[in-house]
């Protein structure tokens, strides 16, 4: 309700809005393309990382580079899932990863955990706590697949 607060966000902060939250901050957008263009503008203007949550999660850096993640599951559209994502990103930043890498890697880990939770609980039965509890297994599976990439 107070987009002017964005003027006070420290440089390289990460925000993680879904479409509705993004539109409340930056105005209504009638397409994903329009929202992405605005996110590119606003990331540069505020010098922040914007992680747009959605079917294709998108990480927009202030330098205009964009990461698209096409993995995950609709099961992740559950209350509190975004809080789990934020926790993963914050944990990665606390370990010394840069904010942009933390956002992209955090989104990938989160989607892997969501996919694993859906496999266990079914697409309609996943809770945010299931995603959180599966995060360690997700990290292990990623490291086992690509041990030299983390």
CSV table of N, CA and C in Angstrom, one decimal:
chain,number,residue,atom,x,y,z
A,1,UNK,N,0.8,-1.2,0.0
A,1,UNK,CA,0.0,0.0,0.0
A,1,UNK,C,0.8,1.3,0.0
A,2,UNK,N,2.2,1.1,0.2
A,2,UNK,CA,3.1,2.3,0.3
A,2,UNK,C,4.3,2.0,-0.6
A,3,UNK,N,4.1,2.0,-1.9
A,3,UNK,CA,5.3,1.7,-2.8
A,3,UNK,C,6.4,2.7,-2.6
A,4,UNK,N,6.2,3.8,-2.0
A,4,UNK,CA,7.3,4.8,-1.8
A,4,UNK,C,8.4,4.2,-0.8
A,5,UNK,N,8.0,3.1,-0.1
A,5,UNK,CA,9.0,2.5,0.8
A,5,UNK,C,10.1,1.8,0.0
A,6,UNK,N,9.9,1.6,-1.3
A,6,UNK,CA,10.9,1.0,-2.1
A,6,UNK,C,12.1,1.9,-2.2
A,7,UNK,N,11.9,3.2,-2.0
A,7,UNK,CA,13.1,4.1,-2.1
A,7,UNK,C,14.1,3.9,-1.0
A,8,UNK,N,13.7,3.1,0.1
A,8,UNK,CA,14.5,2.9,1.2
A,8,UNK,C,15.1,1.5,1.3
A,9,UNK,N,14.9,0.7,0.3
A,9,UNK,CA,15.4,-0.7,0.2
A,9,UNK,C,16.9,-0.6,-0.1
A,10,UNK,N,17.8,-1.3,0.7
A,10,UNK,CA,19.2,-1.3,0.5
A,10,UNK,C,19.5,-1.9,-0.9
A,11,UNK,N,20.6,-1.4,-1.6
A,11,UNK,CA,21.0,-2.0,-2.8
A,11,UNK,C,21.2,-3.5,-2.7
A,12,UNK,N,20.9,-4.2,-3.8
A,12,UNK,CA,21.0,-5.6,-4.0
A,12,UNK,C,20.2,-6.4,-3.0
A,13,UNK,N,19.1,-5.8,-2.5
A,13,UNK,CA,18.1,-6.6,-1.7
A,13,UNK,C,17.3,-7.5,-2.7
A,14,UNK,N,16.7,-8.5,-2.2
A,14,UNK,CA,15.9,-9.4,-3.0
A,14,UNK,C,14.5,-9.3,-2.6
A,15,UNK,N,13.6,-9.1,-3.5
A,15,UNK,CA,12.2,-9.1,-3.2
A,15,UNK,C,11.6,-10.3,-4.0
A,16,UNK,N,10.5,-10.9,-3.5
A,16,UNK,CA,10.0,-12.1,-4.1
A,16,UNK,C,8.5,-12.0,-4.3
A,17,UNK,N,8.0,-11.1,-5.1
A,17,UNK,CA,6.6,-11.0,-5.3
A,17,UNK,C,6.0,-12.0,-6.2
A,18,UNK,N,4.7,-12.4,-6.0
A,18,UNK,CA,4.0,-13.1,-7.1
A,18,UNK,C,3.3,-12.0,-7.9
A,19,UNK,N,2.6,-12.4,-8.9
A,19,UNK,CA,2.0,-11.4,-9.9
A,19,UNK,C,1.2,-10.3,-9.1
A,20,UNK,N,0.3,-10.7,-8.2
A,20,UNK,CA,-0.6,-9.8,-7.6
A,20,UNK,C,0.2,-8.8,-6.7
A,21,UNK,N,1.2,-9.3,-6.0
A,21,UNK,CA,2.1,-8.5,-5.2
A,21,UNK,C,2.9,-7.5,-6.0
A,22,UNK,N,3.4,-8.0,-7.1
A,22,UNK,CA,4.2,-7.2,-8.1
A,22,UNK,C,3.3,-6.0,-8.6
A,23,UNK,N,2.1,-6.4,-9.0
A,23,UNK,CA,1.2,-5.3,-9.5
A,23,UNK,C,0.8,-4.3,-8.4
A,24,UNK,N,0.7,-4.7,-7.2
A,24,UNK,CA,0.4,-3.7,-6.1
A,24,UNK,C,1.5,-2.8,-6.0
A,25,UNK,N,2.8,-3.3,-6.2
A,25,UNK,CA,3.9,-2.4,-6.0
A,25,UNK,C,4.2,-1.5,-7.2
A,26,UNK,N,3.9,-2.0,-8.4
A,26,UNK,CA,4.4,-1.4,-9.6
A,26,UNK,C,3.3,-1.1,-10.7
A,27,UNK,N,2.0,-1.3,-10.3
A,27,UNK,CA,0.9,-1.0,-11.2
A,27,UNK,C,0.4,-2.3,-11.9
A,28,UNK,N,-0.8,-2.2,-12.3
A,28,UNK,CA,-1.4,-3.4,-13.0
A,28,UNK,C,-0.8,-3.6,-14.3
A,29,UNK,N,-0.5,-4.9,-14.6
A,29,UNK,CA,0.0,-5.3,-15.9
A,29,UNK,C,-0.9,-6.4,-16.5
A,30,UNK,N,-1.1,-6.2,-17.8
A,30,UNK,CA,-2.1,-7.1,-18.5
A,30,UNK,C,-1.5,-8.3,-19.1
A,31,UNK,N,-0.2,-8.5,-19.0
A,31,UNK,CA,0.5,-9.7,-19.6
A,31,UNK,C,1.8,-9.9,-18.8
A,32,UNK,N,2.3,-11.2,-18.9
A,32,UNK,CA,3.5,-11.5,-18.3
A,32,UNK,C,4.7,-10.7,-18.9
A,33,UNK,N,4.6,-10.5,-20.2
A,33,UNK,CA,5.6,-9.7,-20.9
A,33,UNK,C,5.7,-8.3,-20.4
A,34,UNK,N,4.6,-7.7,-20.2
A,34,UNK,CA,4.6,-6.3,-19.6
A,34,UNK,C,5.1,-6.3,-18.2
A,35,UNK,N,4.8,-7.3,-17.4
A,35,UNK,CA,5.3,-7.4,-16.0
A,35,UNK,C,6.8,-7.6,-16.1
A,36,UNK,N,7.3,-8.4,-17.0
A,36,UNK,CA,8.7,-8.7,-17.0
A,36,UNK,C,9.5,-7.4,-17.5
A,37,UNK,N,9.0,-6.7,-18.4
A,37,UNK,CA,9.6,-5.4,-18.8
A,37,UNK,C,9.7,-4.5,-17.7
A,38,UNK,N,8.6,-4.4,-16.9
A,38,UNK,CA,8.6,-3.4,-15.8
A,38,UNK,C,9.5,-3.9,-14.7
A,39,UNK,N,9.6,-5.2,-14.5
A,39,UNK,CA,10.6,-5.8,-13.5
A,39,UNK,C,12.0,-5.4,-13.9
A,40,UNK,N,12.3,-5.5,-15.2
A,40,UNK,CA,13.7,-5.2,-15.6
A,40,UNK,C,14.0,-3.7,-15.3
A,41,UNK,N,13.0,-2.8,-15.6
A,41,UNK,CA,13.1,-1.4,-15.3
A,41,UNK,C,13.3,-1.1,-13.8
A,42,UNK,N,12.5,-1.8,-13.0
A,42,UNK,CA,12.5,-1.5,-11.6
A,42,UNK,C,13.7,-2.1,-10.9
A,43,UNK,N,14.1,-3.2,-11.3
A,43,UNK,CA,15.4,-3.8,-10.8
A,43,UNK,C,16.5,-2.9,-11.0
A,44,UNK,N,16.6,-2.3,-12.2
A,44,UNK,CA,17.7,-1.4,-12.5
A,44,UNK,C,17.6,-0.1,-11.7
A,45,UNK,N,16.4,0.4,-11.7
A,45,UNK,CA,16.1,1.7,-11.0
A,45,UNK,C,16.4,1.6,-9.5
A,46,UNK,N,16.0,0.6,-8.8
A,46,UNK,CA,16.2,0.4,-7.4
A,46,UNK,C,17.4,-0.3,-7.1
A,47,UNK,N,18.1,-0.9,-8.1
A,47,UNK,CA,19.4,-1.7,-7.8
A,47,UNK,C,19.1,-2.9,-6.9
A,48,UNK,N,18.0,-3.6,-7.3
A,48,UNK,CA,17.6,-4.8,-6.5
A,48,UNK,C,17.4,-6.0,-7.4
A,49,UNK,N,17.3,-7.1,-6.8
A,49,UNK,CA,17.0,-8.4,-7.5
A,49,UNK,C,15.5,-8.6,-7.3
A,50,UNK,N,14.8,-8.9,-8.3
A,50,UNK,CA,13.3,-9.2,-8.3
A,50,UNK,C,13.2,-10.6,-8.7
A,51,UNK,N,12.6,-11.4,-7.8
A,51,UNK,CA,12.3,-12.8,-8.1
A,51,UNK,C,10.8,-12.9,-8.3
A,52,UNK,N,10.3,-13.0,-9.5
A,52,UNK,CA,8.9,-13.0,-9.8
A,52,UNK,C,8.5,-14.5,-9.7
A,53,UNK,N,7.7,-14.8,-8.7
A,53,UNK,CA,7.2,-16.1,-8.5
A,53,UNK,C,6.0,-16.4,-9.5
A,54,UNK,N,6.0,-17.6,-10.0
A,54,UNK,CA,4.9,-18.0,-10.9
A,54,UNK,C,5.2,-19.3,-11.6
A,55,UNK,N,4.4,-19.5,-12.7
A,55,UNK,CA,4.6,-20.7,-13.5
A,55,UNK,C,6.0,-20.9,-13.9
A,56,UNK,N,6.6,-19.8,-14.5
A,56,UNK,CA,8.0,-19.7,-14.7
A,56,UNK,C,8.6,-18.7,-13.7
A,57,UNK,N,9.3,-19.1,-12.7
A,57,UNK,CA,9.9,-18.2,-11.8
A,57,UNK,C,11.0,-17.5,-12.5
A,58,UNK,N,11.1,-16.2,-12.3
A,58,UNK,CA,12.1,-15.4,-13.1
A,58,UNK,C,12.9,-14.5,-12.1
A,59,UNK,N,14.2,-14.6,-12.2
A,59,UNK,CA,15.0,-13.8,-11.3
A,59,UNK,C,15.6,-12.7,-12.2
A,60,UNK,N,15.3,-11.4,-11.9
A,60,UNK,CA,15.8,-10.3,-12.6
A,60,UNK,C,16.9,-9.5,-11.9
A,61,UNK,N,18.0,-9.4,-12.4
A,61,UNK,CA,19.1,-8.7,-11.8
A,61,UNK,C,19.1,-7.2,-12.2
A,62,UNK,N,19.7,-6.3,-11.4
A,62,UNK,CA,19.7,-4.9,-11.8
A,62,UNK,C,20.5,-4.6,-13.1
A,63,UNK,N,21.4,-5.5,-13.4
A,63,UNK,CA,22.2,-5.3,-14.7
A,63,UNK,C,21.4,-5.8,-15.9
A,64,UNK,N,20.2,-6.2,-15.7
A,64,UNK,CA,19.4,-6.7,-16.9
A,64,UNK,C,19.4,-8.1,-17.2
A,65,UNK,N,20.3,-8.9,-16.5
A,65,UNK,CA,20.4,-10.3,-16.7
A,65,UNK,C,19.2,-11.0,-16.1
A,66,UNK,N,18.7,-12.0,-16.7
A,66,UNK,CA,17.5,-12.7,-16.3
A,66,UNK,C,17.7,-14.2,-16.2
A,67,UNK,N,17.3,-14.8,-15.2
A,67,UNK,CA,17.3,-16.3,-15.0
A,67,UNK,C,15.8,-16.8,-15.0
A,68,UNK,N,15.5,-17.7,-15.9
A,68,UNK,CA,14.2,-18.3,-15.9
A,68,UNK,C,14.3,-19.7,-15.3
A,69,UNK,N,13.4,-20.1,-14.4
A,69,UNK,CA,13.3,-21.5,-13.9
A,69,UNK,C,12.0,-22.1,-14.3
A,70,UNK,N,12.1,-23.2,-15.0
A,70,UNK,CA,10.9,-23.8,-15.5
A,70,UNK,C,10.6,-25.2,-14.8
A,71,UNK,N,11.2,-25.3,-13.6
A,71,UNK,CA,10.9,-26.6,-12.9
A,71,UNK,C,9.9,-26.2,-11.7
A,72,UNK,N,9.5,-27.2,-11.0
A,72,UNK,CA,8.6,-27.0,-9.9
A,72,UNK,C,7.3,-27.6,-10.2
A,73,UNK,N,6.3,-27.3,-9.4
A,73,UNK,CA,5.0,-28.0,-9.5
A,73,UNK,C,3.9,-27.0,-9.0
A,74,UNK,N,2.7,-27.2,-9.5
A,74,UNK,CA,1.6,-26.4,-9.0
A,74,UNK,C,1.3,-26.6,-7.5
A,75,UNK,N,1.8,-27.7,-7.0
A,75,UNK,CA,1.6,-28.0,-5.6
A,75,UNK,C,2.3,-27.0,-4.7
A,76,UNK,N,3.2,-26.2,-5.3
A,76,UNK,CA,3.9,-25.2,-4.5
A,76,UNK,C,3.1,-23.9,-4.2
A,77,UNK,N,1.9,-23.8,-4.9
A,77,UNK,CA,1.0,-22.7,-4.7
A,77,UNK,C,0.2,-22.9,-3.5
A,78,UNK,N,0.8,-22.9,-2.4
A,78,UNK,CA,0.2,-23.1,-1.1
A,78,UNK,C,0.7,-22.0,-0.1
A,79,UNK,N,-0.2,-21.7,0.8
A,79,UNK,CA,0.2,-20.6,1.7
A,79,UNK,C,1.4,-20.9,2.5
A,80,UNK,N,2.3,-19.9,2.6
A,80,UNK,CA,3.6,-20.1,3.3
A,80,UNK,C,4.7,-20.6,2.4
A,81,UNK,N,4.5,-21.0,1.2
A,81,UNK,CA,5.5,-21.5,0.3
A,81,UNK,C,6.5,-20.4,0.1
A,82,UNK,N,6.0,-19.2,-0.1
A,82,UNK,CA,6.9,-18.0,-0.4
A,82,UNK,C,7.8,-17.7,0.8
A,83,UNK,N,7.3,-18.0,2.0
A,83,UNK,CA,8.1,-17.8,3.2
A,83,UNK,C,9.3,-18.8,3.3
A,84,UNK,N,9.0,-20.0,2.8
A,84,UNK,CA,10.0,-21.0,2.8
A,84,UNK,C,11.1,-20.6,1.7
A,85,UNK,N,10.7,-20.1,0.6
A,85,UNK,CA,11.6,-19.6,-0.4
A,85,UNK,C,12.5,-18.5,0.1
A,86,UNK,N,11.9,-17.5,0.8
A,86,UNK,CA,12.6,-16.4,1.4
A,86,UNK,C,13.6,-16.9,2.4
A,87,UNK,N,13.2,-17.9,3.2
A,87,UNK,CA,14.2,-18.5,4.2
A,87,UNK,C,15.4,-19.2,3.5
A,88,UNK,N,15.1,-19.9,2.4
A,88,UNK,CA,16.2,-20.5,1.7
A,88,UNK,C,17.2,-19.5,1.1
A,89,UNK,N,16.6,-18.4,0.5
A,89,UNK,CA,17.4,-17.3,0.0
A,89,UNK,C,18.2,-16.7,1.1
A,90,UNK,N,17.6,-16.4,2.2
A,90,UNK,CA,18.3,-15.7,3.3
A,90,UNK,C,19.4,-16.6,3.9
A,91,UNK,N,19.2,-17.9,3.9
A,91,UNK,CA,20.2,-18.8,4.4
A,91,UNK,C,21.4,-18.9,3.5
A,92,UNK,N,21.1,-18.8,2.2
A,92,UNK,CA,22.2,-18.8,1.2
A,92,UNK,C,23.0,-17.5,1.3
A,93,UNK,N,22.3,-16.4,1.5
A,93,UNK,CA,23.0,-15.1,1.6
A,93,UNK,C,23.9,-15.1,2.9
A,94,UNK,N,23.3,-15.7,4.0
A,94,UNK,CA,24.1,-15.8,5.3
A,94,UNK,C,25.3,-16.6,5.1
A,95,UNK,N,25.3,-17.6,4.2
A,95,UNK,CA,26.5,-18.4,3.9
A,95,UNK,C,27.5,-17.7,3.0
A,96,UNK,N,27.2,-16.5,2.5
A,96,UNK,CA,28.2,-15.8,1.7
A,96,UNK,C,27.9,-15.8,0.2
A,97,UNK,N,26.8,-16.4,-0.2
A,97,UNK,CA,26.5,-16.3,-1.6
A,97,UNK,C,26.0,-14.9,-1.9
A,98,UNK,N,26.2,-14.4,-3.1
A,98,UNK,CA,25.7,-13.1,-3.5
A,98,UNK,C,24.2,-13.1,-3.6
A,99,UNK,N,23.6,-12.0,-3.5
A,99,UNK,CA,22.1,-11.9,-3.5
A,99,UNK,C,21.5,-12.5,-4.8
A,100,UNK,N,22.1,-12.2,-6.0
A,100,UNK,CA,21.6,-12.7,-7.2
A,100,UNK,C,21.7,-14.2,-7.3
A,101,UNK,N,22.8,-14.8,-6.9
A,101,UNK,CA,23.0,-16.2,-6.9
A,101,UNK,C,22.1,-16.9,-5.9
A,102,UNK,N,22.0,-16.2,-4.7
A,102,UNK,CA,21.1,-16.8,-3.7
A,102,UNK,C,19.7,-16.9,-4.2
A,103,UNK,N,19.2,-15.8,-4.9
A,103,UNK,CA,17.9,-15.9,-5.4
A,103,UNK,C,17.7,-17.0,-6.4
A,104,UNK,N,18.6,-17.1,-7.4
A,104,UNK,CA,18.4,-18.1,-8.4
A,104,UNK,C,18.6,-19.5,-7.8
A,105,UNK,N,19.6,-19.7,-7.0
A,105,UNK,CA,19.9,-21.0,-6.4
A,105,UNK,C,18.8,-21.4,-5.4
A,106,UNK,N,18.3,-20.4,-4.7
A,106,UNK,CA,17.2,-20.6,-3.7
A,106,UNK,C,16.0,-21.0,-4.4
A,107,UNK,N,15.6,-20.4,-5.5
A,107,UNK,CA,14.4,-20.7,-6.3
A,107,UNK,C,14.5,-22.1,-6.8
A,108,UNK,N,15.8,-22.5,-7.3
A,108,UNK,CA,15.9,-23.9,-7.8
A,108,UNK,C,15.8,-24.9,-6.7
A,109,UNK,N,16.4,-24.7,-5.6
A,109,UNK,CA,16.3,-25.6,-4.4
A,109,UNK,C,14.9,-25.7,-4.0
A,110,UNK,N,14.2,-24.5,-3.9
A,110,UNK,CA,12.8,-24.5,-3.5
A,110,UNK,C,11.9,-25.3,-4.4
A,111,UNK,N,12.1,-25.2,-5.7
A,111,UNK,CA,11.3,-25.9,-6.7
A,111,UNK,C,11.6,-27.4,-6.6
A,112,UNK,N,12.8,-27.8,-6.4
A,112,UNK,CA,13.2,-29.2,-6.2
A,112,UNK,C,12.5,-29.7,-5.0
A,113,UNK,N,12.6,-29.0,-3.9
A,113,UNK,CA,11.9,-29.4,-2.6
A,113,UNK,C,10.4,-29.6,-2.8
A,114,UNK,N,9.8,-28.6,-3.6
A,114,UNK,CA,8.4,-28.7,-3.8
A,114,UNK,C,8.0,-29.9,-4.7
A,115,UNK,N,8.8,-30.2,-5.7
A,115,UNK,CA,8.6,-31.4,-6.5
A,115,UNK,C,8.7,-32.6,-5.7
A,116,UNK,N,9.7,-32.7,-4.8
A,116,UNK,CA,9.8,-33.9,-4.0
A,116,UNK,C,8.7,-34.0,-3.0
A,117,UNK,N,8.2,-32.9,-2.4
A,117,UNK,CA,7.1,-32.9,-1.5
A,117,UNK,C,5.8,-33.4,-2.2
A,118,UNK,N,5.6,-32.9,-3.4
A,118,UNK,CA,4.5,-33.3,-4.2
A,118,UNK,C,4.5,-34.8,-4.5
A,119,UNK,N,5.7,-35.4,-4.8
A,119,UNK,CA,5.8,-36.8,-5.0
A,119,UNK,C,5.4,-37.6,-3.8
A,120,UNK,N,5.7,-37.0,-2.6
A,120,UNK,CA,5.4,-37.7,-1.4
A,120,UNK,C,3.9,-37.5,-0.9
A,121,UNK,N,3.4,-36.3,-1.1
A,121,UNK,CA,2.1,-36.0,-0.5
A,121,UNK,C,1.0,-35.8,-1.6
A,122,UNK,N,1.3,-35.8,-2.8
A,122,UNK,CA,0.4,-35.5,-3.9
A,122,UNK,C,0.3,-34.0,-4.2
A,123,UNK,N,-0.1,-33.7,-5.4
A,123,UNK,CA,-0.1,-32.3,-5.8
A,123,UNK,C,-1.1,-31.4,-5.0
A,124,UNK,N,-2.1,-32.0,-4.5
A,124,UNK,CA,-3.1,-31.3,-3.7
A,124,UNK,C,-3.0,-31.3,-2.2
A,125,UNK,N,-1.9,-32.0,-1.8
A,125,UNK,CA,-1.8,-32.2,-0.3
A,125,UNK,C,-0.5,-31.6,0.3
A,126,UNK,N,0.2,-30.8,-0.5
A,126,UNK,CA,1.5,-30.2,-0.1
A,126,UNK,C,1.2,-29.0,0.8
A,127,UNK,N,1.9,-28.9,1.9
A,127,UNK,CA,1.9,-27.8,2.8
A,127,UNK,C,3.3,-27.1,2.7
A,128,UNK,N,3.3,-25.9,3.1
A,128,UNK,CA,4.6,-25.2,3.1
A,128,UNK,C,5.6,-25.9,4.0
A,129,UNK,N,5.1,-26.5,5.1
A,129,UNK,CA,6.0,-27.2,6.0
A,129,UNK,C,6.6,-28.5,5.3
A,130,UNK,N,5.9,-29.1,4.4
A,130,UNK,CA,6.4,-30.2,3.7
A,130,UNK,C,7.5,-29.8,2.8
A,131,UNK,N,7.4,-28.6,2.2
A,131,UNK,CA,8.5,-28.1,1.3
A,131,UNK,C,9.7,-27.8,2.2
A,132,UNK,N,9.5,-27.1,3.3
A,132,UNK,CA,10.6,-26.8,4.2
A,132,UNK,C,11.3,-28.1,4.7
A,133,UNK,N,10.5,-29.1,5.1
A,133,UNK,CA,11.1,-30.4,5.6
A,133,UNK,C,11.8,-31.2,4.5
A,134,UNK,N,11.5,-30.9,3.2
A,134,UNK,CA,12.2,-31.6,2.1
A,134,UNK,C,13.4,-30.8,1.6
A,135,UNK,N,13.6,-29.6,2.1
A,135,UNK,CA,14.7,-28.8,1.5
A,135,UNK,C,16.1,-29.5,1.6
A,136,UNK,N,16.4,-30.1,2.7
A,136,UNK,CA,17.7,-30.8,2.9
A,136,UNK,C,17.8,-31.9,1.9
A,137,UNK,N,16.8,-32.7,1.7
A,137,UNK,CA,16.9,-33.7,0.6
A,137,UNK,C,17.0,-33.2,-0.7
A,138,UNK,N,16.4,-32.0,-1.0
A,138,UNK,CA,16.5,-31.4,-2.3
A,138,UNK,C,17.9,-30.9,-2.5
A,139,UNK,N,18.6,-30.3,-1.6
A,139,UNK,CA,20.0,-29.9,-1.7
A,139,UNK,C,20.9,-31.1,-1.9
A,140,UNK,N,20.6,-32.1,-1.2
A,140,UNK,CA,21.4,-33.3,-1.4
A,140,UNK,C,21.3,-33.9,-2.8
A,141,UNK,N,20.1,-33.9,-3.3
A,141,UNK,CA,19.8,-34.5,-4.6
A,141,UNK,C,20.5,-33.6,-5.7
A,142,UNK,N,20.5,-32.3,-5.5
A,142,UNK,CA,21.1,-31.4,-6.4
A,142,UNK,C,22.7,-31.6,-6.4
A,143,UNK,N,23.2,-31.7,-5.2
A,143,UNK,CA,24.7,-31.9,-5.1
A,143,UNK,C,25.1,-33.3,-5.6
A,144,UNK,N,24.3,-34.3,-5.4
A,144,UNK,CA,24.6,-35.6,-5.9
A,144,UNK,C,24.6,-35.6,-7.4
A,145,UNK,N,23.7,-34.8,-8.0
A,145,UNK,CA,23.6,-34.8,-9.5
A,145,UNK,C,24.7,-33.9,-10.1
A,146,UNK,N,25.1,-32.8,-9.4
A,146,UNK,CA,26.1,-31.9,-9.9
A,146,UNK,C,27.0,-31.5,-8.8
A,147,UNK,N,27.9,-32.4,-8.3
A,147,UNK,CA,28.7,-32.0,-7.2
A,147,UNK,C,29.7,-30.9,-7.4
A,148,UNK,N,30.1,-30.7,-8.7
A,148,UNK,CA,31.1,-29.6,-9.0
A,148,UNK,C,30.4,-28.3,-9.2
A,149,UNK,N,29.1,-28.2,-9.3
A,149,UNK,CA,28.4,-27.0,-9.7
A,149,UNK,C,28.0,-26.1,-8.5
A,150,UNK,N,28.1,-26.6,-7.3
A,150,UNK,CA,27.7,-25.8,-6.1
A,150,UNK,C,28.9,-25.3,-5.3
